Coordinates of C-alpha atoms in Angstrom, one line a residue:
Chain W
X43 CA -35.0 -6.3 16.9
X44 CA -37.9 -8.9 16.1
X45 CA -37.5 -8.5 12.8
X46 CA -37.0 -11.6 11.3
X47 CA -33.1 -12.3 9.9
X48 CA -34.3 -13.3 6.2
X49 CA -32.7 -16.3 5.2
X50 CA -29.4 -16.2 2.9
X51 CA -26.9 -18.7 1.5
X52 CA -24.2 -19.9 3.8
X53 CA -20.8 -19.1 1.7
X54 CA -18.8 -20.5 4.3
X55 CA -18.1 -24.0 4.6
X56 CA -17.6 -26.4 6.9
X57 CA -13.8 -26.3 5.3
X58 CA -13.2 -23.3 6.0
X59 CA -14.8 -23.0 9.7
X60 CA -11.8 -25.8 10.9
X61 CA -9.0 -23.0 9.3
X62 CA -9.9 -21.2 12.5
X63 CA -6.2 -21.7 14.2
X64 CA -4.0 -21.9 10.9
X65 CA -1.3 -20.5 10.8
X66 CA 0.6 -19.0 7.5
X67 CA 3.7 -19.6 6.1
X68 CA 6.2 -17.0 7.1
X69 CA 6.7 -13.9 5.5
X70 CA 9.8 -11.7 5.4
X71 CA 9.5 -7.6 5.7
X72 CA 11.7 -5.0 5.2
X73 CA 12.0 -1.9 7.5
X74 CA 14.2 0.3 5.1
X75 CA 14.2 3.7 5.4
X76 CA 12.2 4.9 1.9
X77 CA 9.8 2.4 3.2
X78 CA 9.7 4.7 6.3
X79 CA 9.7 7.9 4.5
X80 CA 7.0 7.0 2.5
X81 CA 5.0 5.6 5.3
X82 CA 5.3 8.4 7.7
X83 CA 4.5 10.9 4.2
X84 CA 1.7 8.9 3.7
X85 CA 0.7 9.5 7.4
X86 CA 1.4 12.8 7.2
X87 CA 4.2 13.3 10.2
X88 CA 6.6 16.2 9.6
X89 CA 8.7 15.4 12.3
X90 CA 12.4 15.2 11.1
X91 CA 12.9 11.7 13.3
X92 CA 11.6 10.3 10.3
X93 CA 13.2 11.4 7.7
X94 CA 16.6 12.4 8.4
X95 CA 19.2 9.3 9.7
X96 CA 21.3 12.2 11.9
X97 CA 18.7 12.8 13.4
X98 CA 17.5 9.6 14.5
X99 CA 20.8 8.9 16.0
X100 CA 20.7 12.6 17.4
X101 CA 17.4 11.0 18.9
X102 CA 19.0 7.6 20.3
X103 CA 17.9 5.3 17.5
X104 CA 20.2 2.8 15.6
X105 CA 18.6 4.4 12.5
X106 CA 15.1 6.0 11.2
X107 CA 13.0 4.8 13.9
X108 CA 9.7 3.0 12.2
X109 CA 6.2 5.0 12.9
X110 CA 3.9 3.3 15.0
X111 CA 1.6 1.0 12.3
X112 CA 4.8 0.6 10.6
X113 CA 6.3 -3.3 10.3
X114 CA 8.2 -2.7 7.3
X115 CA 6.9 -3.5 4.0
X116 CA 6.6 -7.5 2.7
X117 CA 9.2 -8.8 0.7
X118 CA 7.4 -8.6 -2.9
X119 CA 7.9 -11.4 -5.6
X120 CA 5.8 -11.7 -8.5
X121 CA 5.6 -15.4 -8.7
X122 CA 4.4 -15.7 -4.9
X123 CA 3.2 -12.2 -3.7
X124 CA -0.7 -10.9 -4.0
X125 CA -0.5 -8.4 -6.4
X126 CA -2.8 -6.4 -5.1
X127 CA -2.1 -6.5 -1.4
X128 CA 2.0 -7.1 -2.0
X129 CA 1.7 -10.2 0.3
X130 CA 2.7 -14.0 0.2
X131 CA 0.3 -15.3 -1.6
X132 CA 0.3 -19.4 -1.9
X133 CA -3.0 -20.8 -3.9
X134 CA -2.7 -24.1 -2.1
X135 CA -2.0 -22.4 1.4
X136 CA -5.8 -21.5 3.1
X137 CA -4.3 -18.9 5.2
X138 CA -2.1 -16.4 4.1
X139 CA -2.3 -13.0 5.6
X140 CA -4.6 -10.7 6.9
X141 CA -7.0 -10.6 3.8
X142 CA -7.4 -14.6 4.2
X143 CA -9.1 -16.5 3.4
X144 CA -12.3 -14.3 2.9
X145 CA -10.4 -13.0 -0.4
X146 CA -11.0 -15.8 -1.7
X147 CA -14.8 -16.1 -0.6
X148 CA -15.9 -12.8 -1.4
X149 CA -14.9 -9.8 -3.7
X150 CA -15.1 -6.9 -1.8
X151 CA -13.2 -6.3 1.1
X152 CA -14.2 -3.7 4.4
X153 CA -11.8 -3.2 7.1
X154 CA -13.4 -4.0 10.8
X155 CA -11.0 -3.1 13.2
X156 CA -7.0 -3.1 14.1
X157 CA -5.2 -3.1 17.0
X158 CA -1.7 -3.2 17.0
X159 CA 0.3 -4.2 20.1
X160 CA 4.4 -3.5 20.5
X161 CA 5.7 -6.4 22.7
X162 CA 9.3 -4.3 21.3
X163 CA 8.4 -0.9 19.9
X164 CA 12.2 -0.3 18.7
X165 CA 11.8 -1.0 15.3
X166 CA 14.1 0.7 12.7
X167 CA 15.3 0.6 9.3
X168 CA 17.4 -2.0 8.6
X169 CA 15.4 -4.7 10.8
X170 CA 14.1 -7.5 8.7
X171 CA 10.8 -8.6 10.1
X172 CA 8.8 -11.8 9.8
X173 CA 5.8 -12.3 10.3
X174 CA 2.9 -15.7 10.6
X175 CA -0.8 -14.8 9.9
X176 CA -2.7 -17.0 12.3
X177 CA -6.8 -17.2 11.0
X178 CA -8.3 -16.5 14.9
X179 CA -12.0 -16.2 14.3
X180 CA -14.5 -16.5 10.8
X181 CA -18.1 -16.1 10.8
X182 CA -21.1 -14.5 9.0
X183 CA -24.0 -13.3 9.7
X184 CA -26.8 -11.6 7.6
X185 CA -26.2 -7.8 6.9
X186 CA -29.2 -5.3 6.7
X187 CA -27.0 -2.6 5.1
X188 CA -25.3 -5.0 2.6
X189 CA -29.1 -6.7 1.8
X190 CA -26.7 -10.6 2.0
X191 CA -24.3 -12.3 3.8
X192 CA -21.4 -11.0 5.1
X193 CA -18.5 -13.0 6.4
X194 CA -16.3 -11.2 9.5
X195 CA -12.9 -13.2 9.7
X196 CA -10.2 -11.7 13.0
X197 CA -6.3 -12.5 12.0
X198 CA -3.6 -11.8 14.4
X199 CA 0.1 -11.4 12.7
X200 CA 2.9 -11.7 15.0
X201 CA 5.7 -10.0 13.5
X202 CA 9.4 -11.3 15.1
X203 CA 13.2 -10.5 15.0
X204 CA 15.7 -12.9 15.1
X205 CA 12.9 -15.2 16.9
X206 CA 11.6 -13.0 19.6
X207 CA 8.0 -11.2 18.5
X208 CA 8.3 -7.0 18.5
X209 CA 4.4 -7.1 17.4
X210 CA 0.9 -8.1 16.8
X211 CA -1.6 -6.7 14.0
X212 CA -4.9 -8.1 14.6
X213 CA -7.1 -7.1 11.6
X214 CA -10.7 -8.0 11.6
X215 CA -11.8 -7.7 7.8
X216 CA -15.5 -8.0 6.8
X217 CA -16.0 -9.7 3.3
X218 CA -18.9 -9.4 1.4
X219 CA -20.5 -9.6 -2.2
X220 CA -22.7 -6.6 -3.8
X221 CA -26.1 -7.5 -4.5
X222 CA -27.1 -6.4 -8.3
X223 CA -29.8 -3.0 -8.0
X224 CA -28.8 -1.9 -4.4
Chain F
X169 CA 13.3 -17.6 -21.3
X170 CA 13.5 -16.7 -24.7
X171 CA 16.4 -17.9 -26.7
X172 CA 19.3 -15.4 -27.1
X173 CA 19.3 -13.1 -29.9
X174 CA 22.7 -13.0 -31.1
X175 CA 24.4 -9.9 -33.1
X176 CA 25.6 -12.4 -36.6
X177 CA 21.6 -12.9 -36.6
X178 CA 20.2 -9.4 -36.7
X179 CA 19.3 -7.6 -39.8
X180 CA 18.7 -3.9 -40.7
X181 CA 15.4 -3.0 -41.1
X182 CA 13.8 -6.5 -39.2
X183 CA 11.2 -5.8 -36.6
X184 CA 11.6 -7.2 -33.2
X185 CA 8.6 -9.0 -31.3
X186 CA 6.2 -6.4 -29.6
X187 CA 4.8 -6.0 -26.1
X188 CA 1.5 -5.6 -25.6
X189 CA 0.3 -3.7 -22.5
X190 CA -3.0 -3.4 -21.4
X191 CA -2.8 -1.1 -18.3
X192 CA -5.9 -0.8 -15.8
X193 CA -5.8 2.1 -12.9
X194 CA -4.0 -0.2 -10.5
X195 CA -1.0 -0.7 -12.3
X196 CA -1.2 3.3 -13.0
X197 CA -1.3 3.5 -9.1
X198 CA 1.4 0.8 -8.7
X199 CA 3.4 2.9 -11.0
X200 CA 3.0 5.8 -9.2
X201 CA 4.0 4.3 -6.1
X202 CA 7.1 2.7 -7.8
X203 CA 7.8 5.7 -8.9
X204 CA 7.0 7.9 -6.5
X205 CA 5.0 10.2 -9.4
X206 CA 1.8 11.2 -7.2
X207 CA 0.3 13.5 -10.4
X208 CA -3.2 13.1 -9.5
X209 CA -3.9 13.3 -13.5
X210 CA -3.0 9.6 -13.4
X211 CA -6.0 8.3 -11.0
X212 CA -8.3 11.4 -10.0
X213 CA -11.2 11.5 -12.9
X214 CA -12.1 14.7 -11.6
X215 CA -8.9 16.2 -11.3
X216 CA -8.2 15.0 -14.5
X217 CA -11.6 16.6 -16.0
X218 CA -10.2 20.1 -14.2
X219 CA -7.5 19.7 -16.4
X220 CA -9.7 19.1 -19.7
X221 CA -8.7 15.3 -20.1
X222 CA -11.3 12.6 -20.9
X223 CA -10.3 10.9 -17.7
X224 CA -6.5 9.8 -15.9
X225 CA -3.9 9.2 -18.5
X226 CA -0.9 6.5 -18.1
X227 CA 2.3 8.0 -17.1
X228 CA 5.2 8.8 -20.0
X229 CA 7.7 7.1 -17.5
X230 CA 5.8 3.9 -17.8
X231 CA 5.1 3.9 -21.8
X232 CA 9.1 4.6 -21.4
X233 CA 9.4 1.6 -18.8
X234 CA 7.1 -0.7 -21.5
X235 CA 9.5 0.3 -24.4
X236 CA 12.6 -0.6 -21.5
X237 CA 10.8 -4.3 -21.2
X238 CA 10.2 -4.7 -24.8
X239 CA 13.9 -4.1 -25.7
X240 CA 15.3 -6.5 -22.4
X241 CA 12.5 -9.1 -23.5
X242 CA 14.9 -8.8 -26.4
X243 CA 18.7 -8.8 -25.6
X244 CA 18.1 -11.0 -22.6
X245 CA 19.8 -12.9 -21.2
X246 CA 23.0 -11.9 -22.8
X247 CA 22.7 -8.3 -24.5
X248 CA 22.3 -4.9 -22.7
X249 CA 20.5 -2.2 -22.9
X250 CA 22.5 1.2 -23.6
X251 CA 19.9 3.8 -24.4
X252 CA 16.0 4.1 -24.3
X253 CA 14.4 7.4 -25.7
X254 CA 10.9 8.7 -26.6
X255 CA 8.6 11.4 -26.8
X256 CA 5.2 12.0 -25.8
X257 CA 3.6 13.0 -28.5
X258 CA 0.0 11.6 -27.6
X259 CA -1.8 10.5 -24.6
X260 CA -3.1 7.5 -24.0
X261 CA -5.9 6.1 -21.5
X262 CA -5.8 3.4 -18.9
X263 CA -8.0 0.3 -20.1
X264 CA -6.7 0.4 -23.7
X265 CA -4.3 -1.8 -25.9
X266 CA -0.9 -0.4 -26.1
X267 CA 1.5 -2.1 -28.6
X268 CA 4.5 -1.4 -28.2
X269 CA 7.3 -2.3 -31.2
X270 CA 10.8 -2.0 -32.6
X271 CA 12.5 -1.9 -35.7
X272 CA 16.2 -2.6 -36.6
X273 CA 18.0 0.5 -37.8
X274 CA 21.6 0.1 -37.4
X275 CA 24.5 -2.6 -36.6
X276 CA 27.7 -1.9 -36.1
X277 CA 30.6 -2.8 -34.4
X278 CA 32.7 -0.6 -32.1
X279 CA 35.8 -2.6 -30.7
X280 CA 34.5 -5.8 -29.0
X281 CA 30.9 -4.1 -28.7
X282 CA 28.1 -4.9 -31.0
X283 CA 25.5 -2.4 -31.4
X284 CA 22.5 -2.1 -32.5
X285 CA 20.5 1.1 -33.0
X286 CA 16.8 0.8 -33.2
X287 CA 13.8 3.0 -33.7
X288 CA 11.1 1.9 -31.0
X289 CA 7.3 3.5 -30.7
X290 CA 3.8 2.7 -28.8
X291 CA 1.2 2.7 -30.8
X292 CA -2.3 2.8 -29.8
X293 CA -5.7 0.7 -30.3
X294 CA -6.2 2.6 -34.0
X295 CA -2.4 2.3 -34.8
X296 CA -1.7 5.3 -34.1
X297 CA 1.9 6.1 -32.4
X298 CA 1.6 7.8 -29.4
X299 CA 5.3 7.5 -28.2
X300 CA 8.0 7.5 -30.8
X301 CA 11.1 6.8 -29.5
X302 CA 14.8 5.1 -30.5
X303 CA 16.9 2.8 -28.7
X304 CA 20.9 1.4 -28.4
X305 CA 21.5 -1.9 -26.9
X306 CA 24.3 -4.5 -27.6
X307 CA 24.0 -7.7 -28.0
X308 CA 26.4 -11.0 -27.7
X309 CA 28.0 -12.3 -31.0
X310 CA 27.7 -16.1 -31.9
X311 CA 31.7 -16.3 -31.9
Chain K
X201 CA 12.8 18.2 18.9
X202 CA 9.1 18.0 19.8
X203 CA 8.2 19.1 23.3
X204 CA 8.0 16.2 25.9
X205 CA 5.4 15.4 28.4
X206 CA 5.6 13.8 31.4
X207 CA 3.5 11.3 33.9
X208 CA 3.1 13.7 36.8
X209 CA 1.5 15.9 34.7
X210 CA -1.2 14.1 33.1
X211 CA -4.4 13.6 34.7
X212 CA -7.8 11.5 34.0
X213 CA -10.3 14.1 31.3
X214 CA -7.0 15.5 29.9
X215 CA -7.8 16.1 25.9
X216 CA -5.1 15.1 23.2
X217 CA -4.3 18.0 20.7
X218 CA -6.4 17.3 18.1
X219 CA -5.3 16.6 14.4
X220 CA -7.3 17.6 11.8
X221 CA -6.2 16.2 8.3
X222 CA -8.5 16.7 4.5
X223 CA -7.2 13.0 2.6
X224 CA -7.0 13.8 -0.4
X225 CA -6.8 11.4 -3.6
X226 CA -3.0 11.6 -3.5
X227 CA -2.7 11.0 0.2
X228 CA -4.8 7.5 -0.2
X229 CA -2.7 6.9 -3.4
X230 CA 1.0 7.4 -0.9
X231 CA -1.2 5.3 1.6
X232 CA -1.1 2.4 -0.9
X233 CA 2.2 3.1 -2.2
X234 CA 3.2 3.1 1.7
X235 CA 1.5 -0.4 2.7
X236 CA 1.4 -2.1 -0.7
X237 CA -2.5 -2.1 -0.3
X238 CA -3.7 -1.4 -4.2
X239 CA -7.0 -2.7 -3.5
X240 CA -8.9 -0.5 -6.1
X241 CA -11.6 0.6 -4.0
X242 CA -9.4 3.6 -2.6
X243 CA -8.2 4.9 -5.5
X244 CA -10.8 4.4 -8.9
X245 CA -13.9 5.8 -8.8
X246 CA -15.6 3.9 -11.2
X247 CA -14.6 -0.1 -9.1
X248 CA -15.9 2.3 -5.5
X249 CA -19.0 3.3 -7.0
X250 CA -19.5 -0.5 -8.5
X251 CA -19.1 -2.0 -4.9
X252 CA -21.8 0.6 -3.8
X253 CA -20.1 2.9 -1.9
X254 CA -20.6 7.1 -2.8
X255 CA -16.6 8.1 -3.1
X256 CA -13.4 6.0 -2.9
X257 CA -12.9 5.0 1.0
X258 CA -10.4 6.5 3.0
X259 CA -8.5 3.3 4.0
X260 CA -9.0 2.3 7.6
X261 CA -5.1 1.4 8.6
X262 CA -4.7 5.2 7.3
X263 CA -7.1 6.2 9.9
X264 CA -5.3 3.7 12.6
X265 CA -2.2 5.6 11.4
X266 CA -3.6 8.8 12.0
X267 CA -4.5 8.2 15.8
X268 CA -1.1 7.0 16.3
X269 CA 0.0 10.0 14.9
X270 CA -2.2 11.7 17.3
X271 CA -1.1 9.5 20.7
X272 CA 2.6 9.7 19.7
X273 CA 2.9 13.3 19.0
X274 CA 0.8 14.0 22.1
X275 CA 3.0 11.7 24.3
X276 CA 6.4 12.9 22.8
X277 CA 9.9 11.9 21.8
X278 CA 10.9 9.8 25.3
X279 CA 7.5 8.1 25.5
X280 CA 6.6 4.9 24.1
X281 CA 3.6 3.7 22.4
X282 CA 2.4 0.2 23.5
X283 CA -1.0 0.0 21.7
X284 CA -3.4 1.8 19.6
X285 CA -6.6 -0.4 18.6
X286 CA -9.1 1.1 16.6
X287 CA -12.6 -0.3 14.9
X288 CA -13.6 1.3 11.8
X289 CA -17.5 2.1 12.2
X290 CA -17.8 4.7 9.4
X291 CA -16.3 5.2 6.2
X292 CA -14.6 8.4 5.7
X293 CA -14.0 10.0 2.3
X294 CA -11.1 12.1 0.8
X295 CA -11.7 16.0 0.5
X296 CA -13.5 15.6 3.8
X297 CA -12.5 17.1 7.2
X298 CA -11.5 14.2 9.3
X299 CA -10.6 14.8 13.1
X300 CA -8.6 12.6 15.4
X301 CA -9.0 13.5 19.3
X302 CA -8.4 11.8 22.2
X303 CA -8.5 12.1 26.0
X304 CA -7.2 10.2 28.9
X305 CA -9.2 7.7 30.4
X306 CA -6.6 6.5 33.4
X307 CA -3.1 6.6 34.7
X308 CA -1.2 3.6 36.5
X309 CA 2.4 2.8 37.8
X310 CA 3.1 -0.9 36.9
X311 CA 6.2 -3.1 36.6
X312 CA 8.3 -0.1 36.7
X313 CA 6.6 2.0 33.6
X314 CA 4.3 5.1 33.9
X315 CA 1.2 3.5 32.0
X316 CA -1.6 6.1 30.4
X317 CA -5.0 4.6 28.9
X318 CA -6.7 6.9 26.8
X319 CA -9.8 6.9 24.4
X320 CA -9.1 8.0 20.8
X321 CA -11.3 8.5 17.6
X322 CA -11.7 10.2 14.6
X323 CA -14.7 12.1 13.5
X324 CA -16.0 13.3 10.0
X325 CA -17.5 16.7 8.9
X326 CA -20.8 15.8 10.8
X327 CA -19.4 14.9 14.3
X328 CA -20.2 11.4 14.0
X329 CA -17.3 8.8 15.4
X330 CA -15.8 6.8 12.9
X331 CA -13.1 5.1 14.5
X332 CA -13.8 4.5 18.1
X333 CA -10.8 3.3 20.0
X334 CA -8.4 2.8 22.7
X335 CA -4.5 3.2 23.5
X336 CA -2.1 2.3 25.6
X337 CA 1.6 4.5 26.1
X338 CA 4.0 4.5 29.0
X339 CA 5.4 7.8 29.6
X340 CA 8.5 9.1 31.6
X341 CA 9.0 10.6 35.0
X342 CA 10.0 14.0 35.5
X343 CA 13.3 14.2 35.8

C-alpha cells in the first residue's frame, strides 16, 4: 500500500472530464422475436416461453416475452451505426452509448460491472425501445496489472416506451492501452 | 450511385467491374451471426486445425453473398437480379484479397424482359478461382 | 411449465439451483450475434492474445445473462425480476467450467410485492468468484 503510484500520462482531458452528465442522442431498438430467440440461445435457456409465440400467450404475454438482459437489439445502419458494437455511432456526438467515449481514448475495452434495473419488466417482441446513454462517471487511475493508465467510465441507459422508462443498463467499462513487452 | 447499366449497352463477352473483398474474422463472425451459420471452422483456429485447415476459412454463403453484391453493384438501380450460382471449388482464408468478377455471356430477349446471362467467379490473391459460378439478371432497356 | 415458487416458502441462507454452463467458442460467437457486440477480443485468438490476455474472454453481459438465467429460473414463471447487478472481477474463458450460484440474503413485504434480495456469482474451475453480485425479484403469495 506504500508503494509509490509511478507516474503515467493523463489521457483524459479536461474535455472530456465536463462530458460527465451528457446525454446521447436517442437510439431506437427492436424487441423482435429472432432477436429473442437468438438472445435466449445465446444464454442458453431452454424454456419454450422463449421460443414458441403459443406459448407465450399460453403464459399471459402479448407475445415472446424478452429475457431478462434483453432490451431488444439497436436499430443498425451502416452510415450511423458502430460497426463493431451495432450502435449509433455519431463522430461529432462525445457520448454515444455504453462504450463512450473511452472508445475513442483507448483501444481495448474490459467490461467493469452491470446492473440492470426493470422500472417495467414486460417487455416483448414487437415493443420498439429507445434508449439515451447518459456518460455518469470517467476517471483513471494507474493500473498495476495493466503496467499504465487505465480509464474507468459508468454509463446508465434508460431504455423507454412510448415515453415512460421500462429500464436502466448501467455499464461501467474500463479502457485501457497495452503496453509493448508485457 | 453508379449510373444505370442499360440492356442496348451490354455486349457479349464484356467484363463487368469487380468487387474486391478483403474479409477479416469480424466480418466472418458478423456473417455468421447474419446468417445464423455457427460452423466453428469459420472463427475457432483450433477447431479449424482438428479439422486439418491452415486456420478458419470464409463461409461459401458469403463468397456467394460477394458475387450477389457484385452483380446488384451492377443492374442497380433499375435491373434485377434473377439467378446467382457457384461452386466451391477452393478455400479461401480470412485476411486475403478476394476479387471477385463477371463476364458477359448471353443477351437475349424474352417478351418485355431483357436478360443477361453471365459467368461470375472469385479469384484469389495468385488469380486463382476459388468459386466459379454463373448468374441471370435483367436489366432496363434505353427505350 | 417450470415449477413455481413461492414467498412463504423462501427463507434467509436458502441456495439457488446452481447452473453450471462450459462456453464454448460458438456460444461467445451467438453471444455477439445476440447483442451485436463483435468486439474481436471474444472471438479471434490471435487480436486476444495481442491485448494480452491467455484465451478469448468470455463476455461479461454473457455472464450477467447467465445469473439472470440463474435468479429467473429459480424464482419461476409468476415471479418477476427487478434487478440483477453484477461486477466482472475475473475473466472467464470458453471450454472452462463456469458456475452460477446464489443464495438469499433477505425477504421483505413492501408496497404490496413479496421482495427477495439475494447474492449471486459465478465461479471458474478453481472456485474463485468472478462475478460478485446482487439481485432483486418479487415473488408471489401462495395461493
Amino acid at each position: 500500500m506504500a508503494t509509490d503510484t509511478p507516474a503515467f500520462e493523463p489521457s483524459l482531458t479536461d474535455e472530456i472530464l465536463t462530458l460527465v452528465g451528457v446525454e446521447s442522442a436517442p437510439c431506437t431498438h427492436e424487441v423482435t422475436r429472432p432477436g429473442i430467440r437468438a438472445f435466449a440461445r445465446a444464454a442458453g435457456y431452454r424454456d419454450r416461453v422463449y421460443y414458441h409465440a403459443d406459448e407465450a400467450k399460453r403464459r399471459g404475454y402479448r407475445d415472446l416475452p424478452a429475457p431478462p438482459g434483453h432490451l431488444g437489439f439497436p436499430a443498425y445502419d451502416p452510415e450511423q451505426s458502430d460497426y463493431l458494437l451495432s450502435w449509433p455511432l455519431d463522430p461529432n456526438a462525445p457520448v454515444n452509448h455504453p462504450f463512450s467515449p473511452v472508445q475513442s481514448i483507448h483501444t481495448e475495452l474490459l467490461a467493469g460491472s452491470l446492473d440492470l434495473e426493470y422500472i417495467d419488466p414486460d417487455i416483448c417482441a414487437g415493443d420498439v425501445l429507445i434508449s439515451r446513454t447518459k456518460l455518469e462517471d470517467i476517471r483513471e487511475r494507474y493500473s498495476k496489472a495493466l503496467n499504465g493508465p487505465m480509464v474507468i467510465q459508468t454509463t446508465a441507459t434508460t431504455f423507454k416506451r412510448d415515453d415512460a422508462p421500462v429500464a436502466v443498463y448501467r455499464f461501467t467499462l474500463i479502457g485501457y492501452t497495452p503496453v509493448e513487452g508485457t | 450511385m453508379a449510373d444505370q447499366v442499360y440492356f442496348e449497352d451490354v455486349e457479349v463477352g464484356a467484363e463487368i467491374p469487380s468487387l474486391v473483398k478483403e474479409p477479416d474474422s469480424l466480418q466472418l463472425v458478423q456473417w455468421a451471426a447474419g446468417s445464423g451459420d455457427f460452423y466453428q471452422i469459420h472463427y475457432d483456429p483450433a477447431f479449424a486445425k482438428r479439422n486439418g485447415l491452415e486456420g478458419p476459412i470464409v463461409h461459401g454463403a458469403l463468397k456467394h453473398a460477394f458475387l450477389g453484391e457484385l452483380l446488384h453493384q451492377w443492374v442497380a438501380p433499375g435491373g434485377r437480379i434473377k439467378r446467382v450460382a457457384c461452386s466451391y471449388r477452393g478455400m479461401d482464408l480470412p485476411n486475403r484479397r478476394l476479387t471477385h468478377k463477371g463476364k458477359i455471356t448471353k443477351k437475349y430477349q424474352e417478351g418485355a424482359r431483357n436478360i443477361v446471362e453471365l459467368e461470375i467467379w472469385a479469384e484469389d490473391a495468385n488469380g486463382k478461382t476459388t468459386t466459379p459460378g454463373s448468374a441471370v439478371v435483367t436489366l432496363p432497356s434505353r427505350a | 411449465m417450470p415449477d413455481q415458487i413461492y414467498f412463504e416458502d423462501v427463507g434467509e441462507g436458502d441456495l439457488l439451483p446452481e447452473i453450471t454452463e462450459r462456453p464454448t467458442t460458438t456460444q461467445l460467437v451467438h453471444w455477439a450475434a445476440a447483442v451485436g457486440d463483435f468486439y474481436p477480443v471474444h472471438y479471434d485468438k490471435d487480436f486476444a492474445v495481442g491485448t494480452g490476455v491467455p484465451a478469448v474472454l468470455v463476455h461479461g453481459p454473457f455472464k450477467h445473462a447467465l445469473l439472470s438465467r440463474l435468479v429467473s429460473s429459480w424464482a419461476g414463471p409468476q415471479a418477476t425480476v427487478k434487478r440483477i447487478a453484477c461486477s466482472f472481477r475475473g475473466q472467464d474463458y470458453p471450454n472452462q467450467d463456469l458456475t452460477v450460484k446464489g443464495r438469499v440474503t433477505g425477504t421483505r413485504s413492501e408496497n404490496g410485492e413479496n421482495l427477495v434480495e439475494l447474492e449471486i456469482w459465478s465461479e471458474n474451475e478453481s472456485g474463485e468468484k468472478t462475478t460478485p453480485g446482487s439481485a432483486l425479484v418479487a415473488l408471489p403469495s401462495r395461493p
